[in-house]
Short mmCIF file of C-alpha atoms in Angstrom, two decimals:
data_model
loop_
_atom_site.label_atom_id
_atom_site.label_comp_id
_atom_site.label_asym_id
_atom_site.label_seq_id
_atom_site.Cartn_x
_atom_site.Cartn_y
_atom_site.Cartn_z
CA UNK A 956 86.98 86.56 112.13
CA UNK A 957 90.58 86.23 111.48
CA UNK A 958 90.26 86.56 107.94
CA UNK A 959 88.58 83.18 107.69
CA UNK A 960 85.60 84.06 105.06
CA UNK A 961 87.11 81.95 102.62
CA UNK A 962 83.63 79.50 102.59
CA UNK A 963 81.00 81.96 104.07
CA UNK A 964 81.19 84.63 101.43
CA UNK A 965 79.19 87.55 101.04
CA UNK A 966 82.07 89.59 102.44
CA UNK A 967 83.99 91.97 100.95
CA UNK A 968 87.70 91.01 102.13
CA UNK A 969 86.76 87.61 100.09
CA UNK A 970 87.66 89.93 96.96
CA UNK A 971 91.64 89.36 97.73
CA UNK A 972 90.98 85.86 99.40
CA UNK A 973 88.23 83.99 98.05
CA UNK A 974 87.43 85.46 94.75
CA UNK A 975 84.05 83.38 95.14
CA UNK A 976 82.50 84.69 98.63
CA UNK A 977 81.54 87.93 96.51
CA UNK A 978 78.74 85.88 94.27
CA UNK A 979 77.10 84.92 97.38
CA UNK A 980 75.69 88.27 97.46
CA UNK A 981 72.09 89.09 97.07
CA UNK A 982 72.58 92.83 97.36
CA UNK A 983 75.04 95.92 97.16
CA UNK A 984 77.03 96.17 99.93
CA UNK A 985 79.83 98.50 100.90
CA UNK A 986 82.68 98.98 103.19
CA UNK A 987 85.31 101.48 104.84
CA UNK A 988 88.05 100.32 107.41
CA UNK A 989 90.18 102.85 108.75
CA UNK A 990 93.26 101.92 110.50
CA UNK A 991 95.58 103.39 113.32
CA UNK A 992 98.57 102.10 113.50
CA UNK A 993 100.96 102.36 116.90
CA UNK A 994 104.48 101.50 115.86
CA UNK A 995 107.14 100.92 119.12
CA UNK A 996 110.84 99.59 118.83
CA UNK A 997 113.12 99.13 121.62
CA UNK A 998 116.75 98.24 121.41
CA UNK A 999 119.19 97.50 123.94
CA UNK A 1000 123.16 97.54 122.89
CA UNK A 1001 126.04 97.29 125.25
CA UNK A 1002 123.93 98.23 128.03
CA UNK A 1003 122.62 101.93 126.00
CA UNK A 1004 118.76 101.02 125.85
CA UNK A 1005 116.72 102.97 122.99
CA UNK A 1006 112.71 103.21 122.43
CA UNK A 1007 111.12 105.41 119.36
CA UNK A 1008 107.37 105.26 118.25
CA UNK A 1009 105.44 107.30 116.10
CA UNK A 1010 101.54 106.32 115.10
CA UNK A 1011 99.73 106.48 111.64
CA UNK A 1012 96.62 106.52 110.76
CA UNK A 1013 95.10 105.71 107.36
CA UNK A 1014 92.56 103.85 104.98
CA UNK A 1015 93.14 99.83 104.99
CA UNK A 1016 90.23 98.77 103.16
CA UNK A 1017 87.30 100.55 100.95
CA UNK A 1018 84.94 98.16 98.69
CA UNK A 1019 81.66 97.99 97.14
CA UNK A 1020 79.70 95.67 95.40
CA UNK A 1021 77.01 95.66 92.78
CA UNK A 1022 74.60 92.48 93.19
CA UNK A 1023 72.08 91.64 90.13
CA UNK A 1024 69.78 89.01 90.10
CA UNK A 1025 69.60 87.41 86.88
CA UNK A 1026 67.25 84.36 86.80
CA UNK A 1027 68.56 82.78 83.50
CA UNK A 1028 68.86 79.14 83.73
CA UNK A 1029 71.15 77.84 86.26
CA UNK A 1030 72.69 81.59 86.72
CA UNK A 1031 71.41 83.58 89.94
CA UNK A 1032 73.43 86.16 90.41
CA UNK A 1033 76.40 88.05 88.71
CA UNK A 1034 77.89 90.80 90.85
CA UNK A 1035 80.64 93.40 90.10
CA UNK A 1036 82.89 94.10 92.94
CA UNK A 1037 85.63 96.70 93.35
CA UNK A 1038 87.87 97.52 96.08
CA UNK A 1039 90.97 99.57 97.72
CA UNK A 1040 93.14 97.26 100.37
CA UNK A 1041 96.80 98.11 101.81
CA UNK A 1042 98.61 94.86 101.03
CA UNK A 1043 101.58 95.65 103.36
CA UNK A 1044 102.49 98.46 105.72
CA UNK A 1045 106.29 99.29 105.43
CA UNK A 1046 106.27 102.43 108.05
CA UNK A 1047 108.53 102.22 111.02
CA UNK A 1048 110.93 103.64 113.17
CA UNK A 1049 114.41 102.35 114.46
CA UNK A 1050 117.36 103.29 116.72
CA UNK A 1051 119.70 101.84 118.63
CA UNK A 1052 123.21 103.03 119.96
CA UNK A 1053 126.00 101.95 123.20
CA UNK A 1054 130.04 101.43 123.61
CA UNK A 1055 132.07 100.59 120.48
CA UNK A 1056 134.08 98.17 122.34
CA UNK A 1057 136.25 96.88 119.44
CA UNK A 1058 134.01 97.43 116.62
CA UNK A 1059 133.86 99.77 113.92
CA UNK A 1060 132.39 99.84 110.32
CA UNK A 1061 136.21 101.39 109.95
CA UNK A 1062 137.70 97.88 109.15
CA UNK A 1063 134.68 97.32 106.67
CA UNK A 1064 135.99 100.38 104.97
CA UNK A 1065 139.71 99.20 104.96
CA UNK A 1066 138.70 95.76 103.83
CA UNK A 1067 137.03 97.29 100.56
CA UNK A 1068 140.12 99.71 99.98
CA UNK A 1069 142.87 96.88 100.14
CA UNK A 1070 140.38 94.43 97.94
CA UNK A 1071 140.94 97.33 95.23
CA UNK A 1072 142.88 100.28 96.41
CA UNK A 1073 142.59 103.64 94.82
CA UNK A 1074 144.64 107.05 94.85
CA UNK A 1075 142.41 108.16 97.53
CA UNK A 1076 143.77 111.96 96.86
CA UNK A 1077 142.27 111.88 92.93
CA UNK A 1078 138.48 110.49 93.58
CA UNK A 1079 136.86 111.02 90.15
CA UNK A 1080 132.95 110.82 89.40
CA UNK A 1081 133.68 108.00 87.22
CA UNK A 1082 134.59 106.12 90.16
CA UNK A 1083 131.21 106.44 91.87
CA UNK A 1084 129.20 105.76 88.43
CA UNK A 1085 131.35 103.00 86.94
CA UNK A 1086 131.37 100.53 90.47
CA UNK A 1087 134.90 100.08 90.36
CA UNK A 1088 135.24 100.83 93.44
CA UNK A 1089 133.29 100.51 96.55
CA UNK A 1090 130.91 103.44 97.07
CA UNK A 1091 131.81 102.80 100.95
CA UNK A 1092 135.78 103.06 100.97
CA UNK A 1093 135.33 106.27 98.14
CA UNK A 1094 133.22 107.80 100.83
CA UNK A 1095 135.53 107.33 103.56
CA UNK A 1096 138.52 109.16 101.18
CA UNK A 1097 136.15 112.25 100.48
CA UNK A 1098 135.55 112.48 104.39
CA UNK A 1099 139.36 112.63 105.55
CA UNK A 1100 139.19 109.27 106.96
CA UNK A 1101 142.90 108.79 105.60
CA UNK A 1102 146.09 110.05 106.12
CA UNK A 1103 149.10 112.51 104.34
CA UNK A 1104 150.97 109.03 103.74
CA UNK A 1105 147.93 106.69 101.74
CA UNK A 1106 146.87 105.19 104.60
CA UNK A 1107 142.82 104.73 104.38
CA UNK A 1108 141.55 104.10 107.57
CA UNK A 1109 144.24 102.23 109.28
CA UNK A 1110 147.71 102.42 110.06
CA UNK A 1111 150.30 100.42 108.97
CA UNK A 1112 149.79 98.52 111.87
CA UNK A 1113 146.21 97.82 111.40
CA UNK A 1114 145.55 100.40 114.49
CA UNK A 1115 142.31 102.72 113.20
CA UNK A 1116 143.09 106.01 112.78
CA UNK A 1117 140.09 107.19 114.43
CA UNK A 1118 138.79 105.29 117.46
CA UNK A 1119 135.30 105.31 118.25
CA UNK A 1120 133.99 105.07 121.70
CA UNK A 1121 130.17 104.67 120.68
CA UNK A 1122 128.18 103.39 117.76
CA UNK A 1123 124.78 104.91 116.83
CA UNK A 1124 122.15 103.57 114.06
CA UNK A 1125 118.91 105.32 113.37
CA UNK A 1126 116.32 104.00 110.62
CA UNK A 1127 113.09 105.70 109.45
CA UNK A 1128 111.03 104.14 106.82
CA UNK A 1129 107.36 105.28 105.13
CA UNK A 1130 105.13 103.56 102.33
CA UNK A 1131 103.78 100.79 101.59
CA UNK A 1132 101.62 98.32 98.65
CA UNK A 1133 97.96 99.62 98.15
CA UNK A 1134 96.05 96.91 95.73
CA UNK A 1135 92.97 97.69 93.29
CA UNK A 1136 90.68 94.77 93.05
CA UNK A 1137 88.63 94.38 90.15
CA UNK A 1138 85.65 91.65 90.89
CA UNK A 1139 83.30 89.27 89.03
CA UNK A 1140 81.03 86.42 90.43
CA UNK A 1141 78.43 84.27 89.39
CA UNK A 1142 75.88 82.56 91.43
CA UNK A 1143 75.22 78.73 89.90
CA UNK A 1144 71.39 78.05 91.45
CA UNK A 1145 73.10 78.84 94.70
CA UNK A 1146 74.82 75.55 94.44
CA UNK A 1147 78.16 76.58 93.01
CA UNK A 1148 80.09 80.29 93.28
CA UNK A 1149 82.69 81.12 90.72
CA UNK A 1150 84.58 84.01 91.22
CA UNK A 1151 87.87 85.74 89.57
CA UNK A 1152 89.64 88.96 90.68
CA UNK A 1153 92.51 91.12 88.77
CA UNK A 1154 94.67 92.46 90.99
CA UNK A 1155 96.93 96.13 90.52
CA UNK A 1156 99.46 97.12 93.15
CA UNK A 1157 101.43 100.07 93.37
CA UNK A 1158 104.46 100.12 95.22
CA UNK A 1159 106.10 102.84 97.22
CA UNK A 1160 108.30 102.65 99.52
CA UNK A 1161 111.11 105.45 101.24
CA UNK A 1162 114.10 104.41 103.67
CA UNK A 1163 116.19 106.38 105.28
CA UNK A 1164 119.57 105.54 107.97
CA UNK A 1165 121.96 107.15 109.70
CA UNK A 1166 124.93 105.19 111.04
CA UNK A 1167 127.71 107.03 113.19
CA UNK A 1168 130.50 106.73 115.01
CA UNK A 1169 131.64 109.19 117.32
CA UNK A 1170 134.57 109.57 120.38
CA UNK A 1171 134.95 112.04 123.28
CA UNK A 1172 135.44 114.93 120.86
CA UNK A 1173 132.34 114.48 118.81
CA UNK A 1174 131.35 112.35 115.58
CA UNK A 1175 133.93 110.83 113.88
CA UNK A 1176 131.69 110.27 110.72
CA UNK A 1177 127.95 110.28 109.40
CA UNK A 1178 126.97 107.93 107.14
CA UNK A 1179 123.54 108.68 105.21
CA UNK A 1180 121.92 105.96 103.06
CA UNK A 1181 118.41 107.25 100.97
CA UNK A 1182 116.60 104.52 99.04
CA UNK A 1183 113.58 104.56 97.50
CA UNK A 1184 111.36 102.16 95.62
CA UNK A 1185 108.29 102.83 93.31
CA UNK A 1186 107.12 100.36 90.91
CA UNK A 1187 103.54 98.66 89.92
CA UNK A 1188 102.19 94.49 89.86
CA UNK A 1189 99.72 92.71 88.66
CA UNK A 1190 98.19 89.31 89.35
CA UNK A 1191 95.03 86.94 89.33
CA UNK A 1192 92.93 85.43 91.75
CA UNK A 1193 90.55 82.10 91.09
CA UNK A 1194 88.18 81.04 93.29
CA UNK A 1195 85.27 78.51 94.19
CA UNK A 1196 82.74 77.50 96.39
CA UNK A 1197 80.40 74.57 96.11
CA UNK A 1198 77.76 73.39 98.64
CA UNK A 1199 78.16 69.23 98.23
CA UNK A 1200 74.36 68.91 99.50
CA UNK A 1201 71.60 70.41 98.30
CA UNK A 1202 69.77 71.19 101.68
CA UNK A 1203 73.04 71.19 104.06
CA UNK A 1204 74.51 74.64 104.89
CA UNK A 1205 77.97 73.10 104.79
CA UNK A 1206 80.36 75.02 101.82
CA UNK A 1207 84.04 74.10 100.96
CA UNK A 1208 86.14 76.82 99.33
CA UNK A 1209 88.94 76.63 97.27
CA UNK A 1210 91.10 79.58 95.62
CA UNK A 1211 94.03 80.12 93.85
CA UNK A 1212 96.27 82.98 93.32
CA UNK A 1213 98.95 83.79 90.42
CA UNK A 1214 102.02 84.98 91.34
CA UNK A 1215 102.68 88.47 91.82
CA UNK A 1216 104.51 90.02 89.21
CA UNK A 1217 106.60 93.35 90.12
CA UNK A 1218 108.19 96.12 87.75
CA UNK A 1219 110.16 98.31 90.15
CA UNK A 1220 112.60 101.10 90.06
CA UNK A 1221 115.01 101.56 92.60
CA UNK A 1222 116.66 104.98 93.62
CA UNK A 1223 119.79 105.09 96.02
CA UNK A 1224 122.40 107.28 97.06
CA UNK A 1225 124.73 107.75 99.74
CA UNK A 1226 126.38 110.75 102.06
CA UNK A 1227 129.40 110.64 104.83
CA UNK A 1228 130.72 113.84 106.89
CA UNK A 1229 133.67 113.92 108.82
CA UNK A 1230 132.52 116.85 111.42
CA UNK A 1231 135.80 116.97 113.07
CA UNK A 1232 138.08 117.75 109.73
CA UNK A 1233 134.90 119.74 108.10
CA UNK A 1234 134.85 117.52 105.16
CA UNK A 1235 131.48 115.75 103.82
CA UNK A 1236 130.58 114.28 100.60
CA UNK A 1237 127.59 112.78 98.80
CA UNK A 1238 127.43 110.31 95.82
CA UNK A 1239 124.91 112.96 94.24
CA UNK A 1240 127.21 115.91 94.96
CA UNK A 1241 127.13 117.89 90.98
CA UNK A 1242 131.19 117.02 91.04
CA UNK A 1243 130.93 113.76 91.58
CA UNK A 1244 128.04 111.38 90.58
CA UNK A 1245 125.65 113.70 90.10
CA UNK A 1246 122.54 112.05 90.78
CA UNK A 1247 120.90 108.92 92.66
CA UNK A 1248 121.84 105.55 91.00
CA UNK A 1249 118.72 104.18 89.24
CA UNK A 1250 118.10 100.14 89.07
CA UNK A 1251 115.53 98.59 87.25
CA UNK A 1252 114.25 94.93 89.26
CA UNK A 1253 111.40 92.49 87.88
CA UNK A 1254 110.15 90.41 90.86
CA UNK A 1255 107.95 87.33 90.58
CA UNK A 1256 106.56 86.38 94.30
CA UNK A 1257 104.99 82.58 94.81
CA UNK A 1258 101.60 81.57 94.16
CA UNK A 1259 99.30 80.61 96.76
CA UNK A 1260 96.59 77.98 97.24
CA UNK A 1261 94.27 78.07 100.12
CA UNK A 1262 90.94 75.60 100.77
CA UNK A 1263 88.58 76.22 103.80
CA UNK A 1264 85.14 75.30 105.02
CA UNK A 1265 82.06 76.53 106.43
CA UNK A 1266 78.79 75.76 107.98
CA UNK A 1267 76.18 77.64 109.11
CA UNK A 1268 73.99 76.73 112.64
CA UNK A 1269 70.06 78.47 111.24
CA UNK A 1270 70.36 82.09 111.44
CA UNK A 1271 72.97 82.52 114.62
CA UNK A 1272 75.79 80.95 114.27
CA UNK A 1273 78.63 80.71 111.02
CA UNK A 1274 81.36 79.33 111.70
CA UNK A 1275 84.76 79.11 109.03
CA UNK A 1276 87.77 77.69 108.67
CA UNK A 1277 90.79 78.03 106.50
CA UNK A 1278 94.13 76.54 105.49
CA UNK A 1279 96.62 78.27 102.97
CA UNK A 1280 99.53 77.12 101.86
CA UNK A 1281 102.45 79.68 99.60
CA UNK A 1282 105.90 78.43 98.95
CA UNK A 1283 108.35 81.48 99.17
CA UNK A 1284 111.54 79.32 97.68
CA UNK A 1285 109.19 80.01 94.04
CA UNK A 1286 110.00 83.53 94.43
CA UNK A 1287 112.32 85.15 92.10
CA UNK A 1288 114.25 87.82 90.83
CA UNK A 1289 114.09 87.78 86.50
CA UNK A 1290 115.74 90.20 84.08
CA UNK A 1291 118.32 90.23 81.53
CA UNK A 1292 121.69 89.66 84.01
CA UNK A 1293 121.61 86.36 84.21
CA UNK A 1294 124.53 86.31 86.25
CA UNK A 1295 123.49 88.96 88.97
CA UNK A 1296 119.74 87.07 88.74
CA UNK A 1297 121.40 83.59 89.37
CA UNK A 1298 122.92 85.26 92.52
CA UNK A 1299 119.92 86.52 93.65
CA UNK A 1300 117.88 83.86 92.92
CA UNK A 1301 120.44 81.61 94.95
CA UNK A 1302 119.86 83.31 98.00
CA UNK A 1303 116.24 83.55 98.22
CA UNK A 1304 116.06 79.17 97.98
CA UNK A 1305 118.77 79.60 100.73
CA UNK A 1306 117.02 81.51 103.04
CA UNK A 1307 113.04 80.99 102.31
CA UNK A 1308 110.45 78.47 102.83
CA UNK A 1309 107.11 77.21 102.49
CA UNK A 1310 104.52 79.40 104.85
CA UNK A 1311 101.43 77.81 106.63
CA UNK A 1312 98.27 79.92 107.11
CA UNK A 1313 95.22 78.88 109.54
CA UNK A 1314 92.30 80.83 109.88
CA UNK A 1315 89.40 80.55 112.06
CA UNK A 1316 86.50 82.70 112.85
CA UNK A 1317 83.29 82.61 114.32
CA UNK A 1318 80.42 84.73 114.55
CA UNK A 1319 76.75 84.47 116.71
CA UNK A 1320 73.78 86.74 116.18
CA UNK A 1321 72.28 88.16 118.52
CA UNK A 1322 68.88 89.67 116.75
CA UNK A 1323 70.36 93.56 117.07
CA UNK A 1324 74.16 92.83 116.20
CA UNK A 1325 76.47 90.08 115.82
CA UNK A 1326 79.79 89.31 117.58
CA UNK A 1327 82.37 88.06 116.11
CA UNK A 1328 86.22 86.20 117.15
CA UNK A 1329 88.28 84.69 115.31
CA UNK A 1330 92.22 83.56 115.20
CA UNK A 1331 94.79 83.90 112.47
CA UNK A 1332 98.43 81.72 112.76
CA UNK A 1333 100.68 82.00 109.86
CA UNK A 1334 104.58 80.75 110.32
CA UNK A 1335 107.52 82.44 109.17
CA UNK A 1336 108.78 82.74 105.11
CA UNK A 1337 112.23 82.80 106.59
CA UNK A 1338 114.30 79.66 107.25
CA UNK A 1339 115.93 79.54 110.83
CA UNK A 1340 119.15 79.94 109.85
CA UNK A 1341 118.72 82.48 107.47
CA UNK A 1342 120.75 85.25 107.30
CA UNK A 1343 121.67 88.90 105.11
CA UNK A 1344 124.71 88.21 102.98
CA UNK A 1345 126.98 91.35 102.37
CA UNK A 1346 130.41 90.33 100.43
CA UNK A 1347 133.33 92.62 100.99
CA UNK A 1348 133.36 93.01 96.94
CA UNK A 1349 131.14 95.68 94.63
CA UNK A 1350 129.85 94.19 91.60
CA UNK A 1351 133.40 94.48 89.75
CA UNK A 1352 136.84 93.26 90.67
CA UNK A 1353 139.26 94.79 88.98
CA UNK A 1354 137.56 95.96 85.89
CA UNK A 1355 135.74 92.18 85.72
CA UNK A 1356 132.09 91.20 86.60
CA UNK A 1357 132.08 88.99 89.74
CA UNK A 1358 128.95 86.93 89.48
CA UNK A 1359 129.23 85.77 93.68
CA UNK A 1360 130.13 89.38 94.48
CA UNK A 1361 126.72 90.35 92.90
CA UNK A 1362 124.26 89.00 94.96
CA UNK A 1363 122.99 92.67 96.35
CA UNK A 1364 121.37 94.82 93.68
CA UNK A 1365 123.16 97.59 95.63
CA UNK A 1366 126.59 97.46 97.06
CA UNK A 1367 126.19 100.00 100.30
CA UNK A 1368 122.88 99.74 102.32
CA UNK A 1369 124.80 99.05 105.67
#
């Protein structure tokens, strides 16, 4: 039905929607959904088409309830619910590749070297640990992208010293946010439904990329990029549903939910090889770094309020219909660094908006089994001319903290 059970009730998806729809329930009830999932990307670049897919197939939903009548004054019903739903699916596949032309992540490289040059011949561990340099130009040292005379990159004349003919990128990532829902109704003399729902996610998400840059002889360099993300939130959902008439089947909804808040730990690191010199290097090699860089985020997401409607035609047709509204500028980065927060913060009220969500759904019976349609339209949390901001500058410029150079939690995920 498109999701739209926000007024019917007595379905268990209303657990993460509609707190309410689970006290109109008059007996247990349970639920598995079991999802296969087809992903396909296509890219076209300079005329060099790509196309990977892989599928995946999985739990997406598993609830139960437990209805008991109760009889005591105005109360009817009060049912415990509990359920298992995927909030998000973060699996996919990516490649693309074609002709250089005149670009190359080269003059990235040379623009973070010149910012804050190094001796690119004595590349210590405190360099990769301490950010005082760019993890990307320290890379590009360690692989031989450089010459005997100190030039990183480029010549004197700004001429790369390696000239790519093609470009490749390849992205793989797995994981995902699985919720526990933890339910309680009450039925009001089947007049009113009150509902609440604490909500636990767990967070885990793995990324991998590959970016390289080869010419006729073979790759020029590799660039590896690991990330991965595990962390845990918690929020609330309120809920209601009142029937206005006493002997009309017409119910309005209304719900509200808290905003999300996430504790997460992030793990990166980074690798380059340079096949045709024989030299590679990773920021976890023993000798350098030594192990993936570790950052601690606190992520509040916005709140959302939905209302919908619903009326029921005798015992064969239920119809539903649902509007909710969640403003994505109210999201927000919080922690200690107020600077690096600011930054963050900045960006997400530059490139977010409010979101719009209509649901409708329908369902007939038909004595033996029911058939149901519905449609779901939500618009985009992105503004239209938003875009990724990378600055040339890691988090310090010459031994000082550069607030606007700290917008990215992590200064290579190119």
């Amino acid at each position: 039905m498109g999701g739209s059970m926000g007024a019917l009730g007595a379905d268990l998806s209303t657990m993460n929607t509609n707190p309410a729809g689970m006290a109109v329930y008059r007996s247990n009830d349970c639920a598995l959904t079991g999802t296969l999932l087809f992903n396909i990307s296509k890219s076209s670049y300079e005329g060099s088409n790509a196309r990977l897919s892989n599928t995946y197939a999985g739990i997406n939903n598993a609830a139960f309830v437990i209805s008991t009548e109760r009889d005591e004054n105005y109360l009817r019903y009060l049912n415990f619910g509990f359920g298992f739903h995927r909030r998000n699916n973060l699996s996919g596949v990516f490649e693309m590749y074609g002709a250089a032309g005149l670009h190359s992540q080269q003059y990235l490289m040379d623009e973070l070297y010149k910012s804050n040059p190094f001796d690119y011949n004595n590349v210590e561990s405190s360099m990769y640990s301490n950010f005082s340099h760019s993890w990307l130009s320290l890379l590009a040292s360690d692989a031989g992208l450089c010459d005997d005379l100190g030039n990183i990159i480029t010549n004197p004349d700004g001429a790369l010293l390696w000239t790519p003919d093609e470009l490749g990128y390849y992205e793989m990532t797995t994981g995902g946010v699985n919720t526990l829902d933890f339910n309680l109704s009450a039925n009001f003399d089947d007049r009113l439904y009150l509902g609440a729902t604490v909500a636990v996610s767990v967070v885990g998400y793995n990324k991998y990329s590959e970016y390289r840059e080869s010419d006729a002889v073979g790759d020029i360099y590799v660039l590896e990029n690991s990330r991965y993300i595990t962390g845990t939130g918690f929020d609330m959902k309120l809920g209601a549903i009142f029937r206005p008439m006493q002997y009309s089947p017409l119910k309005v909804g209304l719900s509200f939910h808290t905003p999300t808040r996430y504790a997460l730990r992030e793990y990166s690191s980074a690798a380059i090889a340079n096949p045709i010199c024989g030299y590679s290097c990773s920021t976890t090699d023993s000798e350098l770094y030594g192990q993936m860089l570790s950052v601690n985020t606190t992520l509040r997401t916005p709140w959302r309020l939905s209302a919908s409607v619903a009326y029921t035609f005798g015992t064969e047709l239920a119809l539903d219909a649902e509007y909710e509204y969640s403003d994505y500028k109210a999201s927000a980065f919080i922690g200690r660094n107020n600077d690096l927060v600011k930054a963050q913060n900045e960006e997400i009220s530059y490139n977010m908006k409010a979101q719009h969500t209509l649901r409708v759904g329908a369902e007939y019976n038909l004595s033996d089994f029911a058939v149901r349609a519905g449609y779901n339209y939500q618009t985009a949390p992105f503004a239209a001319d938003a875009y990724k901001d990378y600055p040339l500058h890691n988090w310090f410029t010459k031994g000082r903290y550069d607030p606007v150079a700290s917008k990215l939690v992590m200064q290579i995920s190119l």
